[in-house]
XYZ file of C-alpha atoms in Angstrom:
245
model
C 0.000 0.000 0.000
C 1.211 3.488 -0.800
C -0.248 6.953 -0.288
C 0.375 9.230 -3.278
C -0.872 12.433 -4.860
C -2.347 11.914 -8.324
C -3.224 14.549 -10.896
C -6.467 14.314 -12.851
C -5.787 14.093 -16.572
C -9.360 13.485 -17.699
C -12.790 13.116 -16.074
C -15.626 12.468 -18.527
C -19.159 11.068 -18.448
C -19.693 7.702 -20.154
C -23.418 7.586 -19.298
C -25.744 9.762 -17.232
C -24.280 8.335 -14.014
C -20.998 6.614 -14.941
C -17.722 8.531 -15.260
C -14.216 7.743 -16.463
C -11.362 9.394 -14.557
C -7.767 9.176 -15.792
C -5.040 10.020 -13.256
C -1.264 10.322 -13.420
C 1.027 9.495 -10.519
C 2.951 6.686 -8.807
C 1.258 3.412 -9.785
C 4.118 1.130 -8.723
C 2.091 -0.540 -5.962
C -0.668 -1.645 -8.358
C 0.545 -5.140 -9.156
C -2.559 -7.238 -9.941
C -5.819 -6.982 -11.875
C -8.729 -6.591 -9.480
C -6.978 -4.394 -6.934
C -8.565 -1.108 -5.874
C -7.597 2.373 -4.730
C -9.002 4.452 -1.855
C -9.550 8.143 -2.542
C -9.608 10.948 0.030
C -12.136 13.682 -0.732
C -12.331 17.108 0.863
C -14.970 17.390 3.579
C -15.641 13.651 3.805
C -14.307 11.472 6.607
C -14.052 8.099 4.858
C -12.097 7.483 1.672
C -13.956 6.106 -1.357
C -12.825 2.681 -2.670
C -12.782 2.445 -6.485
C -11.713 -0.572 -8.557
C -8.811 -0.142 -10.963
C -9.993 -0.330 -14.566
C -6.553 -0.022 -16.151
C -2.980 0.880 -15.250
C -0.267 1.692 -17.799
C 3.045 3.065 -16.545
C 2.142 6.195 -14.525
C -1.455 6.386 -15.808
C -4.372 5.046 -13.781
C -7.907 4.697 -15.165
C -10.940 4.517 -12.886
C -14.566 4.101 -13.927
C -17.087 4.915 -11.210
C -20.812 5.424 -10.776
C -22.310 8.434 -9.024
C -24.187 6.915 -6.077
C -23.582 9.352 -3.197
C -21.789 12.478 -1.977
C -18.279 11.173 -2.621
C -18.722 10.038 -6.201
C -20.873 13.091 -6.967
C -17.999 15.251 -5.750
C -15.586 13.284 -7.935
C -17.802 13.798 -10.989
C -17.416 17.591 -10.659
C -13.608 17.527 -10.553
C -11.640 18.783 -13.542
C -8.330 18.094 -15.246
C -5.403 19.521 -13.304
C -6.930 18.978 -9.853
C -5.199 16.538 -7.493
C -6.341 13.631 -5.322
C -4.815 11.908 -2.288
C -4.919 8.197 -3.206
C -4.007 4.957 -1.441
C -2.902 2.450 -4.088
C -2.147 -1.265 -4.228
C -5.078 -2.329 -2.039
C -6.592 -5.814 -2.129
C -5.313 -9.104 -3.481
C -6.484 -9.087 -7.112
C -7.227 -11.978 -9.471
C -4.983 -15.018 -9.920
C -4.803 -15.598 -13.689
C -2.678 -18.761 -13.363
C -5.897 -20.751 -12.849
C -7.688 -19.436 -15.951
C -7.181 -22.318 -18.368
C -7.352 -21.799 -22.125
C -10.811 -20.239 -22.418
C -11.761 -18.134 -19.380
C -15.102 -16.368 -19.035
C -15.383 -12.878 -17.531
C -18.697 -11.640 -16.121
C -19.175 -8.019 -15.088
C -22.359 -6.425 -13.804
C -22.803 -2.636 -13.731
C -19.921 -1.031 -11.850
C -18.408 -4.520 -11.618
C -17.447 -4.151 -15.297
C -14.349 -1.883 -14.930
C -11.983 -4.357 -13.170
C -12.790 -6.898 -15.879
C -11.061 -4.684 -18.471
C -7.532 -4.857 -17.069
C -8.046 -8.562 -16.368
C -9.229 -9.181 -19.925
C -6.197 -7.393 -21.326
C -3.841 -9.492 -19.204
C -5.495 -12.801 -20.091
C -5.395 -12.027 -23.816
C -1.725 -11.083 -23.494
C -1.206 -14.523 -21.936
C -2.693 -16.135 -25.054
C -6.127 -17.002 -23.653
C -9.350 -17.135 -25.659
C -11.432 -14.762 -23.544
C -15.204 -14.415 -23.541
C -16.869 -11.525 -21.716
C -20.472 -11.048 -20.601
C -21.411 -7.512 -19.550
C -24.676 -7.093 -17.670
C -26.761 -3.915 -17.315
C -30.351 -2.993 -16.523
C -31.026 -1.018 -19.692
C -29.391 0.294 -22.896
C -28.678 3.717 -21.386
C -26.385 2.126 -18.781
C -24.126 0.229 -21.208
C -20.454 1.203 -21.296
C -17.076 -0.276 -22.323
C -18.491 -2.767 -24.830
C -16.313 -1.506 -27.681
C -13.242 -1.345 -25.458
C -13.506 -5.062 -24.686
C -14.055 -5.889 -28.363
C -10.949 -3.866 -29.253
C -8.909 -6.131 -26.973
C -9.999 -9.148 -29.034
C -12.494 -10.666 -26.601
C -15.760 -12.367 -27.572
C -18.283 -9.950 -26.018
C -21.954 -10.388 -25.153
C -24.047 -7.628 -23.576
C -27.197 -8.360 -21.591
C -29.877 -5.940 -20.433
C -32.625 -6.835 -17.998
C -35.284 -5.003 -20.020
C -34.052 -6.279 -23.405
C -33.448 -2.764 -24.768
C -29.951 -3.759 -25.961
C -28.125 -7.004 -26.600
C -29.558 -10.167 -25.047
C -32.573 -9.834 -22.776
C -31.988 -11.137 -19.263
C -29.070 -11.614 -16.903
C -25.421 -12.580 -17.371
C -26.248 -16.065 -16.072
C -28.765 -16.613 -18.897
C -25.878 -16.376 -21.380
C -23.456 -18.177 -19.065
C -25.671 -21.293 -19.140
C -25.170 -21.589 -22.892
C -21.389 -21.169 -22.922
C -18.389 -23.413 -22.529
C -15.431 -22.089 -20.529
C -12.395 -23.332 -18.625
C -12.737 -21.009 -15.612
C -14.558 -17.800 -14.716
C -13.870 -14.419 -13.119
C -16.641 -12.089 -11.992
C -17.443 -8.809 -10.252
C -20.797 -7.205 -9.595
C -23.640 -6.781 -7.106
C -24.159 -9.610 -4.615
C -27.410 -10.981 -6.158
C -25.538 -11.411 -9.451
C -22.579 -13.086 -7.730
C -24.895 -15.535 -5.951
C -26.552 -16.395 -9.274
C -23.166 -16.909 -10.951
C -22.072 -19.186 -8.078
C -25.203 -21.297 -8.550
C -24.926 -21.432 -12.353
C -21.180 -22.011 -12.800
C -19.927 -25.399 -14.004
C -16.272 -24.715 -13.160
C -14.303 -23.104 -10.391
C -13.801 -19.358 -10.480
C -13.028 -16.147 -8.632
C -15.428 -13.520 -7.274
C -14.608 -9.878 -6.543
C -16.890 -8.416 -3.884
C -18.213 -4.862 -3.715
C -18.374 -3.731 -0.084
C -18.563 -0.575 2.017
C -15.219 -0.023 3.709
C -13.889 1.988 6.612
C -10.102 2.013 6.308
C -9.593 -0.021 3.121
C -6.482 -1.846 4.347
C -7.626 -4.266 7.051
C -7.319 -2.266 10.260
C -10.967 -1.672 11.164
C -12.483 -5.118 10.360
C -15.573 -3.313 9.046
C -15.842 -5.293 5.820
C -15.360 -8.821 7.133
C -17.235 -11.762 5.640
C -17.539 -15.398 6.643
C -15.705 -18.084 4.632
C -15.049 -21.801 5.110
C -11.795 -20.939 6.898
C -13.253 -18.186 9.103
C -13.768 -14.475 8.691
C -11.835 -12.599 6.015
C -11.542 -8.886 5.335
C -12.836 -7.892 1.885
C -10.297 -5.073 1.680
C -7.270 -7.122 2.759
C -7.698 -10.859 2.076
C -10.150 -9.899 -0.704
C -11.825 -8.410 -2.571
C -11.220 -11.524 -4.694
C -12.181 -14.923 -3.310
C -12.336 -18.373 -4.873
C -15.687 -20.049 -5.424
C -14.940 -22.910 -3.032
C -14.250 -20.709 0.008
C -17.387 -18.538 -0.094
C -20.226 -18.975 2.393
C -23.270 -16.981 1.273
C -25.479 -15.255 3.833
C -29.196 -15.912 3.404
């Protein structure tokens, strides 16, 4: 973990509520796909955890959804402003288990960490398929970016206004894959766990206090006891997860 000052290079709207922020600074502690950063915002006590979408040299890309005061404040920031950022948080995905044809499933704001993971898997010579799930056409983002990487991409919308009508699991049932990686809201993750025919890895979205394991505020129960989403997670293997009813 490292605390650094980053400069905003770009902050643009992708949809009515989803924004892409590009930062420059010290990214040396970001070492795995699926890690996150924790951003300090003026006037707010707790930092805001945001998944890393991409990281190239000293450039960090974040895609976030405006859901409260913190992200609304971020959406109003402009190029040239600076942010106090904790980097290198969380464990990230283990791509050594992917097999030849991994499947990536992202739902809503769970889509961004799939991008850096997809890029890495393709660089490793994998045949990657991606399913992106949204509620409606107006919420869709990053489809073309995944296609540009060379992935086989399917988009689902709950209302059928774009792509395949239904949920990511409706498409998952019809696909063959060697392993899966996923990130999204908990109902989606539970459905993926139930539908999957192979092992896989889940990245959990969770409210956090400190973001680095000191406060125990984001603990969850696993087969080996309680684990901290921010420290031992946010990525966990399918076999270790115990779902709460």
